[in-house]
Tab-separated table of C-alpha atoms in Angstrom:
chain	number	residue	atom	x	y	z
A	272	MET	CA	200.392	92.922	160.573
A	273	ASN	CA	200.523	95.875	158.175
A	274	LYS	CA	197.637	98.078	157.219
A	275	GLU	CA	197.122	96.385	153.748
A	276	ASP	CA	196.809	93.048	155.451
A	277	ASP	CA	194.048	94.437	157.815
A	278	MET	CA	192.086	95.529	154.726
A	279	LYS	CA	192.158	92.225	153.263
A	280	GLU	CA	191.074	90.554	156.310
A	281	VAL	CA	187.958	92.818	156.539
A	282	GLU	CA	187.087	91.993	153.089
A	283	LEU	CA	187.326	88.393	153.614
A	284	ASN	CA	185.102	88.585	156.630
A	285	GLU	CA	182.535	90.294	154.736
A	286	MET	CA	182.582	87.706	152.061
A	287	ASP	CA	182.319	84.938	154.683
A	288	GLN	CA	179.182	86.586	156.099
A	289	GLU	CA	177.523	86.837	152.736
A	290	LYS	CA	178.187	83.124	152.120
A	291	GLN	CA	176.666	82.066	155.403
A	292	PRO	CA	173.253	80.250	155.247
A	293	MET	CA	170.201	82.228	156.469
A	294	THR	CA	169.366	79.919	159.051
A	295	GLY	CA	168.853	82.293	161.876
A	296	GLU	CA	171.832	80.954	163.904
A	297	THR	CA	175.359	82.121	164.382
A	298	PRO	CA	178.300	79.810	163.936
A	299	THR	CA	178.307	79.185	167.549
A	300	GLY	CA	174.560	78.048	167.601
A	301	THR	CA	173.180	81.163	168.972
A	302	LYS	CA	170.027	82.194	167.223
A	303	LYS	CA	169.560	85.687	165.870
A	304	ASN	CA	167.628	87.403	163.025
A	305	GLY	CA	169.143	86.689	159.617
A	306	CYS	CA	170.620	89.688	157.614
A	307	VAL	CA	170.724	90.138	153.987
A	308	LYS	CA	173.153	92.377	152.416
A	309	VAL	CA	171.404	94.566	149.818
A	310	LYS	CA	173.540	96.798	147.512
A	311	VAL	CA	171.526	99.891	146.616
A	312	PRO	CA	172.786	101.695	143.379
A	313	GLU	CA	173.695	105.363	143.778
A	314	ASP	CA	170.944	107.453	142.194
A	315	THR	CA	172.742	109.939	140.274
A	316	GLU	CA	169.804	110.989	137.990
A	317	VAL	CA	168.077	114.328	138.614
A	318	LYS	CA	164.214	113.865	139.052
A	319	PHE	CA	161.847	116.258	137.279
A	320	THR	CA	159.409	117.569	139.716
A	321	GLY	CA	157.533	120.014	137.556
A	322	LEU	CA	157.097	123.816	137.841
A	323	SER	CA	156.039	125.271	141.073
A	324	LYS	CA	152.694	127.416	141.259
A	325	GLU	CA	154.895	130.547	141.177
A	326	GLU	CA	156.775	129.467	138.276
A	327	LEU	CA	153.674	128.382	136.330
A	328	MET	CA	152.162	131.795	137.045
A	329	LYS	CA	155.130	133.537	135.728
A	330	VAL	CA	155.059	131.448	132.496
A	331	ALA	CA	151.356	131.592	131.897
A	332	GLY	CA	151.513	135.451	132.054
A	333	THR	CA	153.983	135.625	129.114
A	334	ALA	CA	152.877	137.030	125.833
A	335	GLY	CA	153.462	133.767	123.835
A	336	TRP	CA	151.179	131.759	126.057
A	337	ILE	CA	148.518	134.277	126.042
A	338	ARG	CA	148.362	134.313	122.180
A	339	THR	CA	148.440	130.470	122.156
A	340	ARG	CA	145.435	130.357	124.567
A	341	TRP	CA	143.458	132.862	122.641
A	342	ALA	CA	144.271	131.105	119.289
A	343	LEU	CA	143.043	127.633	120.649
A	344	LEU	CA	139.855	129.314	122.044
A	345	VAL	CA	139.147	130.783	118.668
A	346	LEU	CA	139.607	127.525	116.979
A	347	PHE	CA	137.287	125.859	119.248
A	348	TRP	CA	134.441	128.216	118.814
A	349	LEU	CA	134.913	128.400	114.982
A	350	GLY	CA	134.736	124.442	114.928
A	351	TRP	CA	131.646	124.555	117.152
A	352	VAL	CA	130.014	127.128	114.977
A	353	GLY	CA	130.931	125.371	111.889
A	354	MET	CA	129.358	121.970	113.117
A	355	LEU	CA	126.211	123.865	114.128
A	356	ALA	CA	125.899	125.490	110.719
A	357	GLY	CA	126.416	122.174	109.020
A	358	ALA	CA	123.784	120.576	110.963
A	359	ILE	CA	121.276	123.298	110.153
A	360	VAL	CA	122.081	123.139	106.481
A	361	ILE	CA	121.656	119.362	106.490
A	362	ILE	CA	118.227	119.761	108.299
A	363	VAL	CA	117.113	122.528	105.937
A	364	GLN	CA	118.060	120.566	102.785
A	365	ALA	CA	116.732	117.357	103.917
A	366	PRO	CA	113.454	116.445	102.150
A	367	ARG	CA	110.446	117.046	104.580
A	368	CYS	CA	108.405	113.970	105.659
A	369	LYS	CA	104.861	114.146	104.525
A	370	PRO	CA	102.271	114.090	107.415
A	371	ILE	CA	100.713	110.874	108.064
A	372	PRO	CA	96.987	110.892	107.102
A	373	GLU	CA	94.423	110.353	109.870
A	374	MET	CA	93.810	106.601	110.152
A	375	ASN	CA	91.261	104.595	111.993
A	376	TRP	CA	91.407	101.038	113.092
A	377	TRP	CA	89.162	100.018	110.071
A	378	ASN	CA	91.935	101.428	107.766
A	379	GLU	CA	94.794	99.542	109.343
A	380	GLY	CA	94.341	96.089	107.881
A	381	PRO	CA	91.800	93.434	106.586
A	382	LEU	CA	88.277	93.193	107.982
A	383	TYR	CA	86.857	89.605	108.357
A	384	GLN	CA	83.239	88.825	107.813
A	385	ILE	CA	81.398	86.008	109.589
A	386	SER	CA	77.960	86.136	107.946
A	387	ASP	CA	76.688	82.684	109.267
A	388	VAL	CA	77.976	82.223	112.796
A	389	ASN	CA	76.817	78.577	113.051
A	390	GLU	CA	78.419	77.645	109.884
A	391	PHE	CA	81.507	79.290	110.921
A	392	SER	CA	81.665	77.278	114.151
A	393	GLU	CA	79.571	74.511	115.658
A	394	ASN	CA	79.548	76.352	118.972
A	395	GLY	CA	77.972	79.628	117.686
A	396	LEU	CA	79.197	82.764	119.521
A	397	LYS	CA	81.263	80.795	121.830
A	398	GLY	CA	83.024	79.194	118.736
A	399	VAL	CA	83.731	82.735	117.274
A	400	GLU	CA	85.390	83.604	120.666
A	401	GLU	CA	87.518	80.444	120.365
A	402	LYS	CA	88.728	81.538	117.046
A	403	LEU	CA	89.865	85.054	118.099
A	404	ASP	CA	93.531	83.962	118.344
A	405	TYR	CA	93.329	82.454	114.788
A	406	LEU	CA	92.060	85.965	113.586
A	407	THR	CA	94.901	87.688	115.337
A	408	GLN	CA	97.316	85.381	113.655
A	409	MET	CA	95.879	86.517	110.297
A	410	LYS	CA	96.593	89.980	111.248
A	411	VAL	CA	92.813	90.757	111.075
A	412	LYS	CA	92.132	94.376	112.256
A	413	GLY	CA	88.262	93.994	112.716
A	414	LEU	CA	85.408	91.594	112.455
A	415	ILE	CA	81.999	92.031	110.759
A	416	LEU	CA	79.659	89.697	112.585
A	417	GLY	CA	76.166	88.448	111.728
A	418	PRO	CA	73.310	89.147	111.280
A	419	ILE	CA	72.510	87.487	114.610
A	420	HIS	CA	68.981	88.670	115.121
A	421	THR	CA	65.711	86.646	114.352
A	422	VAL	CA	63.798	87.337	111.358
A	423	GLN	CA	60.738	85.860	109.620
A	424	GLU	CA	60.126	86.205	105.995
A	425	ASP	CA	58.078	89.217	105.136
A	426	GLN	CA	57.022	89.594	108.699
A	427	LEU	CA	58.138	93.257	109.530
A	428	ASP	CA	56.200	93.313	112.721
A	429	THR	CA	58.212	90.546	114.318
A	430	LEU	CA	61.593	91.919	113.465
A	431	ASP	CA	63.580	92.403	116.535
A	432	LEU	CA	66.957	93.918	115.920
A	433	VAL	CA	67.979	94.274	119.675
A	434	SER	CA	68.020	90.631	120.647
A	435	VAL	CA	70.173	87.695	119.985
A	436	LYS	CA	68.596	84.613	118.317
A	437	SER	CA	68.918	81.680	120.404
A	438	ALA	CA	70.392	79.344	117.593
A	439	VAL	CA	73.799	81.295	117.878
A	440	GLY	CA	73.831	81.849	121.646
A	441	THR	CA	72.895	84.075	124.435
A	442	GLU	CA	73.439	87.675	125.541
A	443	ASN	CA	76.096	86.511	128.013
A	444	ASP	CA	77.908	84.579	125.069
A	445	LEU	CA	77.933	87.837	123.056
A	446	LYS	CA	79.046	89.803	126.088
A	447	SER	CA	82.094	87.491	126.508
A	448	LEU	CA	82.890	87.534	122.917
A	449	LEU	CA	82.938	91.353	122.949
A	450	ASP	CA	85.002	91.354	126.046
A	451	GLN	CA	87.635	88.916	124.707
A	452	ALA	CA	87.781	90.647	121.455
A	453	HIS	CA	88.382	94.029	123.015
A	454	LYS	CA	91.231	92.536	125.019
A	455	LYS	CA	92.834	91.285	121.764
A	456	GLY	CA	92.331	94.414	120.046
A	457	ILE	CA	89.778	93.281	117.535
A	458	PRO	CA	86.777	95.712	117.315
A	459	ILE	CA	83.511	93.841	116.140
A	460	VAL	CA	81.005	95.560	113.831
A	461	LEU	CA	77.454	94.242	113.897
A	462	ASN	CA	75.790	93.558	110.616
A	463	LEU	CA	72.157	94.714	110.912
A	464	THR	CA	70.899	93.577	107.672
A	465	PRO	CA	67.027	93.546	108.641
A	466	SER	CA	65.847	90.599	106.237
A	467	TYR	CA	68.987	88.733	105.413
A	468	ASP	CA	67.279	85.607	103.883
A	469	THR	CA	65.176	87.219	101.293
A	470	ALA	CA	65.631	89.361	98.227
A	471	SER	CA	64.265	92.591	99.763
A	472	VAL	CA	66.510	93.404	102.744
A	473	TRP	CA	64.179	96.298	103.696
A	474	PHE	CA	60.826	94.244	103.656
A	475	ASN	CA	59.935	96.604	100.761
A	476	ASN	CA	59.242	99.243	103.601
A	477	VAL	CA	62.504	100.977	104.299
A	478	THR	CA	60.982	103.792	106.090
A	479	ALA	CA	59.555	101.586	108.894
A	480	VAL	CA	62.764	99.673	109.117
A	481	ALA	CA	64.982	102.891	109.372
A	482	GLU	CA	63.311	103.692	112.737
A	483	LYS	CA	64.124	100.365	113.992
A	484	ILE	CA	67.724	100.556	112.686
A	485	LYS	CA	68.222	103.837	114.708
A	486	ASP	CA	67.047	102.263	118.025
A	487	ALA	CA	69.260	99.165	117.308
A	488	CYS	CA	72.421	101.296	116.572
A	489	THR	CA	72.042	103.029	119.850
A	490	HIS	CA	71.395	99.736	121.835
A	491	TRP	CA	74.358	97.836	120.415
A	492	LEU	CA	76.923	100.596	120.572
A	493	ARG	CA	76.231	100.703	124.288
A	494	LYS	CA	76.797	97.042	124.491
A	495	GLY	CA	80.398	97.614	123.283
A	496	PHE	CA	80.280	96.939	119.398
A	497	GLY	CA	82.898	98.994	117.363
A	498	GLY	CA	80.295	99.859	114.641
A	499	VAL	CA	77.353	98.858	112.642
A	500	PHE	CA	77.175	97.682	109.081
A	501	LEU	CA	74.102	98.343	106.913
A	502	PRO	CA	73.409	97.109	103.346
A	503	ASP	CA	72.152	98.786	100.303
A	504	LEU	CA	72.719	102.272	101.503
A	505	ARG	CA	70.968	103.886	98.539
A	506	ASP	CA	67.608	102.965	100.049
A	507	ILE	CA	68.038	103.812	103.706
A	508	MET	CA	70.042	107.015	103.200
A	509	THR	CA	67.113	108.852	101.561
A	510	THR	CA	64.850	108.211	104.620
A	511	LYS	CA	63.854	110.861	107.032
A	512	SER	CA	65.503	108.776	109.761
A	513	TRP	CA	68.982	108.783	108.282
A	514	PRO	CA	70.206	112.035	109.674
A	515	SER	CA	69.319	110.708	113.165
A	516	ILE	CA	71.253	107.513	112.444
A	517	GLN	CA	74.255	109.597	111.283
A	518	ALA	CA	74.119	111.627	114.378
A	519	ILE	CA	74.715	108.590	116.485
A	520	PHE	CA	78.130	108.170	114.871
A	521	ASN	CA	79.237	111.773	114.896
A	522	LYS	CA	82.738	111.885	116.044
A	523	THR	CA	82.870	112.761	119.770
A	524	GLU	CA	85.362	111.630	122.486
A	525	GLU	CA	83.003	108.623	123.153
A	526	THR	CA	82.299	107.580	119.606
A	527	LYS	CA	85.572	108.327	117.697
A	528	GLN	CA	86.426	104.633	117.517
A	529	VAL	CA	82.989	103.460	116.365
A	530	ALA	CA	82.197	103.257	112.669
A	531	LEU	CA	79.237	103.462	110.445
A	532	MET	CA	79.636	101.133	107.561
A	533	GLY	CA	77.603	100.282	104.553
A	534	SER	CA	77.529	98.666	101.114
A	535	VAL	CA	76.390	99.050	97.599
A	536	THR	CA	76.595	96.787	94.596
A	537	SER	CA	76.333	97.052	90.928
A	538	LEU	CA	76.943	100.847	90.760
A	539	SER	CA	79.258	102.899	88.534
A	540	ALA	CA	81.959	105.030	89.820
A	541	ASP	CA	79.854	108.192	89.747
A	542	GLU	CA	76.954	106.396	91.686
A	543	VAL	CA	79.397	105.155	94.239
A	544	SER	CA	80.818	108.671	94.653
A	545	LEU	CA	77.285	110.069	94.984
A	546	VAL	CA	76.410	107.532	97.797
A	547	LEU	CA	79.762	108.423	99.523
A	548	ASN	CA	78.937	112.134	99.571
A	549	ARG	CA	75.490	111.906	100.649
A	550	SER	CA	75.662	109.027	103.169
A	551	GLY	CA	78.647	110.295	105.166
A	552	VAL	CA	79.530	106.655	106.210
A	553	ASP	CA	82.900	106.013	107.677
A	554	LEU	CA	83.467	103.126	105.223
A	555	LEU	CA	81.651	102.077	102.100
A	556	LEU	CA	82.090	98.578	100.851
A	557	THR	CA	81.675	97.863	97.061
A	558	GLY	CA	82.177	94.922	94.875
A	559	LEU	CA	83.877	96.969	92.037
A	560	PRO	CA	87.485	96.076	91.978
A	561	ASP	CA	87.420	93.120	89.460
A	562	PRO	CA	90.944	93.154	87.908
A	563	ALA	CA	89.608	94.727	84.635
A	564	GLU	CA	87.848	97.550	86.421
A	565	THR	CA	90.887	99.317	87.643
A	566	GLY	CA	89.845	102.482	85.681
A	567	VAL	CA	86.633	102.750	87.909
A	568	THR	CA	88.667	102.349	91.137
A	569	LYS	CA	91.214	105.018	89.902
A	570	LYS	CA	88.308	107.329	89.421
A	571	LEU	CA	87.006	106.870	92.874
A	572	TYR	CA	90.643	107.462	94.294
A	573	SER	CA	90.839	110.800	92.693
A	574	SER	CA	87.540	111.986	94.145
A	575	HIS	CA	87.700	110.542	97.595
A	576	LEU	CA	89.984	109.719	100.522
A	577	GLN	CA	90.906	105.977	100.269
A	578	THR	CA	90.273	105.648	103.999
A	579	SER	CA	86.509	105.869	103.227
A	580	LEU	CA	86.593	102.935	100.580
A	581	GLY	CA	86.459	99.238	101.194
A	582	TRP	CA	86.676	96.455	98.616
A	583	SER	CA	84.741	93.221	99.066
A	584	LEU	CA	84.619	90.554	96.480
A	585	SER	CA	82.791	87.875	98.505
A	586	GLY	CA	80.057	87.530	101.023
A	587	ARG	CA	76.511	86.377	101.613
A	588	THR	CA	75.363	87.501	98.249
A	589	LEU	CA	78.537	87.661	96.271
A	590	GLY	CA	79.670	84.104	97.151
A	591	SER	CA	83.178	83.026	97.985
A	592	LEU	CA	86.285	84.588	96.629
A	593	ALA	CA	87.460	81.238	95.069
A	594	SER	CA	84.281	80.692	93.227
A	595	ARG	CA	84.048	84.135	91.476
A	596	THR	CA	83.237	84.532	87.786
A	597	PRO	CA	85.456	85.146	85.828
A	598	ALA	CA	87.566	82.578	87.488
A	599	ALA	CA	91.046	83.402	88.651
A	600	PRO	CA	93.460	81.890	91.123
A	601	ILE	CA	92.502	82.779	94.675
A	602	ARG	CA	95.944	84.370	95.334
A	603	LEU	CA	95.391	86.808	92.419
A	604	TYR	CA	92.385	88.233	94.167
A	605	GLN	CA	93.971	88.120	97.653
A	606	MET	CA	96.980	90.220	96.174
A	607	LEU	CA	94.777	92.612	94.380
A	608	LEU	CA	92.637	93.372	97.522
A	609	PHE	CA	95.500	93.736	99.708
A	610	THR	CA	97.493	96.092	97.563
A	611	LEU	CA	94.774	98.285	96.205
A	612	PRO	CA	94.254	101.533	98.273
A	613	GLY	CA	91.238	101.292	100.678
A	614	THR	CA	90.262	98.514	103.158
A	615	PRO	CA	90.415	94.890	102.003
A	616	VAL	CA	87.245	92.891	103.352
A	617	PHE	CA	87.275	89.125	103.235
A	618	SER	CA	84.684	86.518	104.094
A	619	ALA	CA	85.468	83.474	106.421
A	620	GLY	CA	87.300	80.982	104.197
A	621	ASP	CA	88.644	83.356	101.670
A	622	GLU	CA	92.070	83.022	103.410
A	623	VAL	CA	92.306	79.250	102.516
A	624	GLY	CA	90.406	79.528	99.083
A	625	LEU	CA	87.271	77.737	100.278
A	626	LYS	CA	84.640	77.276	97.395
A	627	ALA	CA	80.963	77.541	97.212
A	628	GLY	CA	79.379	74.720	99.420
A	629	GLU	CA	82.586	73.962	101.311
A	630	LYS	CA	82.233	74.286	105.109
A	631	PRO	CA	84.633	76.407	107.137
A	632	GLN	CA	85.257	73.418	109.421
A	633	ILE	CA	87.856	72.558	106.654
A	634	MET	CA	89.951	75.521	107.934
A	635	TRP	CA	90.119	73.981	111.413
A	636	ASP	CA	91.117	70.500	110.180
A	637	LEU	CA	94.174	71.882	108.172
A	638	GLU	CA	96.522	71.541	111.144
A	639	ASN	CA	95.282	68.260	112.552
A	640	PRO	CA	93.798	66.429	109.551
A	641	ALA	CA	92.344	62.942	109.500
A	642	GLU	CA	94.503	60.406	107.745
A	643	GLU	CA	94.493	61.233	103.964
A	644	LYS	CA	92.985	58.338	102.039
A	645	ASN	CA	94.862	59.379	98.976
A	646	ALA	CA	97.545	61.732	97.524
A	647	THR	CA	94.880	64.084	96.122
A	648	ALA	CA	93.494	64.932	99.520
A	649	LYS	CA	97.040	65.482	100.835
A	650	THR	CA	97.802	67.811	97.985
A	651	LEU	CA	94.610	69.805	98.371
A	652	ARG	CA	95.532	70.289	102.135
A	653	GLU	CA	98.913	71.486	101.338
A	654	GLU	CA	97.597	73.968	98.775
A	655	ARG	CA	95.186	75.374	101.173
A	656	ILE	CA	97.915	75.842	103.908
A	657	ALA	CA	100.025	77.616	101.054
A	658	VAL	CA	97.056	79.779	100.239
A	659	ARG	CA	96.562	80.707	103.890
A	660	ASP	CA	100.394	81.451	104.286
A	661	PHE	CA	100.065	83.729	101.221
A	662	PHE	CA	97.084	85.514	102.826
A	663	LYS	CA	99.075	85.934	106.152
A	664	ALA	CA	102.094	87.350	104.499
A	665	LEU	CA	100.078	89.891	102.521
A	666	SER	CA	98.231	90.920	105.554
A	667	ASP	CA	101.465	91.446	107.445
A	668	LEU	CA	102.871	93.618	104.770
A	669	ARG	CA	99.678	95.557	104.583
A	670	GLY	CA	99.748	96.410	108.273
A	671	LYS	CA	103.276	97.700	108.443
A	672	GLU	CA	104.255	99.265	105.029
A	673	ARG	CA	103.102	102.794	104.695
A	674	SER	CA	103.058	102.591	100.959
A	675	LEU	CA	100.465	99.721	101.091
A	676	LEU	CA	98.573	101.422	104.063
A	677	HIS	CA	97.885	104.875	102.701
A	678	GLY	CA	100.355	105.341	99.667
A	679	GLU	CA	99.462	106.916	96.372
A	680	TYR	CA	98.122	104.693	93.584
A	681	VAL	CA	99.796	104.929	90.171
A	682	SER	CA	98.643	102.937	87.185
A	683	LEU	CA	101.652	101.406	85.070
A	684	HIS	CA	99.890	98.845	82.820
A	685	SER	CA	96.303	97.842	82.109
A	686	SER	CA	94.724	95.557	79.564
A	687	ALA	CA	91.767	93.199	79.449
A	688	THR	CA	93.686	90.340	81.032
A	689	SER	CA	96.640	92.008	82.976
A	690	LEU	CA	97.363	94.823	85.288
A	691	ALA	CA	100.233	96.591	87.029
A	692	PHE	CA	100.157	99.431	89.470
A	693	LEU	CA	102.494	101.198	91.992
A	694	ARG	CA	101.925	102.042	95.474
A	695	LEU	CA	104.521	104.792	97.010
A	696	TRP	CA	104.488	107.079	99.978
A	697	ASP	CA	106.910	109.800	100.606
A	698	GLN	CA	110.312	108.166	101.463
A	699	SER	CA	109.082	104.616	102.297
A	700	GLU	CA	109.651	101.414	100.462
A	701	ARG	CA	107.832	101.284	97.087
A	702	PHE	CA	105.574	98.391	96.131
A	703	LEU	CA	104.558	97.213	92.496
A	704	THR	CA	101.683	94.801	91.911
A	705	ALA	CA	101.518	92.969	88.563
A	706	MET	CA	99.199	90.274	87.689
A	707	ASN	CA	98.106	88.346	84.546
A	708	TRP	CA	94.678	86.542	84.833
A	709	GLY	CA	94.659	85.745	81.135
A	710	ASN	CA	95.514	82.277	79.509
A	711	ASP	CA	98.577	83.456	77.699
A	712	PRO	CA	101.959	85.056	78.914
A	713	VAL	CA	102.231	88.819	78.924
A	714	THR	CA	105.178	91.175	78.705
A	715	MET	CA	104.656	94.445	80.436
A	716	ILE	CA	106.424	97.612	79.345
A	717	LEU	CA	106.599	99.606	82.634
A	718	SER	CA	107.428	103.275	82.497
A	719	ASN	CA	107.453	105.847	85.360
A	720	SER	CA	110.106	108.321	86.638
A	721	ASP	CA	110.178	106.586	90.086
A	722	LEU	CA	110.943	103.205	88.771
A	723	PRO	CA	114.455	101.779	89.118
A	724	ALA	CA	116.120	99.168	86.674
A	725	GLN	CA	115.332	96.370	89.006
A	726	ALA	CA	112.988	95.586	91.955
A	727	GLN	CA	113.049	92.654	94.524
A	728	VAL	CA	110.336	89.969	94.558
A	729	ARG	CA	108.475	90.023	97.834
A	730	LEU	CA	105.593	87.528	97.018
A	731	THR	CA	104.832	85.576	94.040
A	732	THR	CA	102.602	82.887	92.507
A	733	ASP	CA	105.334	81.881	90.027
A	734	ALA	CA	108.218	80.873	92.138
A	735	ALA	CA	109.763	78.954	89.351
A	736	ASN	CA	110.472	82.099	87.248
A	737	LEU	CA	110.163	84.742	89.881
A	738	ALA	CA	111.518	83.532	93.192
A	739	VAL	CA	111.129	85.428	96.335
A	740	ASP	CA	114.004	87.774	97.085
A	741	SER	CA	115.253	87.610	93.614
A	742	MET	CA	115.780	90.831	91.547
A	743	VAL	CA	113.957	91.291	88.320
A	744	SER	CA	114.143	93.780	85.438
A	745	LEU	CA	111.324	96.368	85.163
A	746	GLU	CA	111.888	97.397	81.752
A	747	LYS	CA	110.050	94.308	80.424
A	748	LEU	CA	108.392	92.524	83.180
A	749	GLN	CA	107.090	88.814	81.955
A	750	LEU	CA	104.291	87.198	83.662
A	751	GLY	CA	102.981	83.707	82.837
A	752	PRO	CA	99.158	82.829	82.638
A	753	LYS	CA	97.278	83.064	85.905
A	754	GLN	CA	100.342	84.563	87.609
A	755	ALA	CA	100.971	87.573	89.978
A	756	VAL	CA	103.924	89.104	91.748
A	757	LEU	CA	104.554	91.781	94.229
A	758	LEU	CA	107.747	93.724	94.054
A	759	SER	CA	109.404	96.374	96.109
A	760	TYR	CA	112.247	98.755	95.863
A	761	PRO	CA	113.664	101.458	98.079
A	762	TYR	CA	113.034	105.280	97.778
A	763	ALA	CA	116.021	106.776	95.798
A	764	GLY	CA	115.255	110.528	96.401
């Protein structure tokens, strides 16, 4: 056999081995590990391993790389300084925010008056406690309670301002009410009207009553009341006891959250201003702001902080809001009180439009009514729920919108039967109130440098023509008779 034949035989043997099955056995039956022929391609490419440390040090020290590093460093710092300068320019040029005026709890939302505790609830003081959750739902920020003391007509000697009359509950009932109200964040102000069922609240002897008032203020504040309310301030603030009463409420660490409140009625703007200056009360309630009297309220705003002014159009002597004269839909009065500067004060039932003679029990029957005997009763119930929802929506806006809480008041339109004014604060959302309590439609020509072409409807009594969330033109704002609308638009710089 020649050499060429020997090479062919070797190649054939190798091919035969590759074709043999990997059974782990030899052709003779002897077991051994299988083998696989793997062909590894030759790696002819040169792999890049990078520069060594010594090579890198040589390159890094060259003039070209040194100039490149310095250029990148200079560019980095120039960019950083430029961004810093830009941020400073933006901060300097940005409009400064106005400081928020000092606000107390009695400025942050509506106050709710419960003059007759037993009429409000069959369970007296316990019944008031049961309704605290309801007041929270209405976004009420404080409660004016009572009077709850015993009084006999024209019997000054029997007047006891530091005890609770048994008809409304016990001292323990009152303590429980105060504790629960405190937990829910609702301060309670005690109405200390001495003779609340007669024409003369001071028994025609204000000097003698003032001394009892002073002792009563100290007594009830120690019990946990958030303040005291006094009627007809013109009389008591001229007595020799008044400075001592004021001193009880001087703002210290212990008394900074308690309020001395009072009321006046049937006074001009100048007379109200005089009472505010001389009495030094934290909040003065007045019945001035009927829609047509906005000129009077504007005069007060120009002379006093709105945090010292409160507006009440209802109560024991004024009657219910829905029964006022001249008559206007309840929602117009609600919108007026909630959007004017100052604290809105409502009486129990005003939120659903109760009229004179109607019992507050009607409020508690709205959610679980007895079976309506006719369509009229059902319609009335639905209307009262709608009025309450309107009240709640206004109360919610009042509590969270800065323009409504403490914004400026700008008069836009005023006539014998219609009114429009603007509330604005710094860079916050602006609010525009417009109402027509007359019997004819009105077109308001509104003009102010802050006004845009259009505004958004937030609340309305005329959903057919001014739907909520729709945009309306402010150039000529049209309102139907007995209608009102609350509009808003953003700050535009």
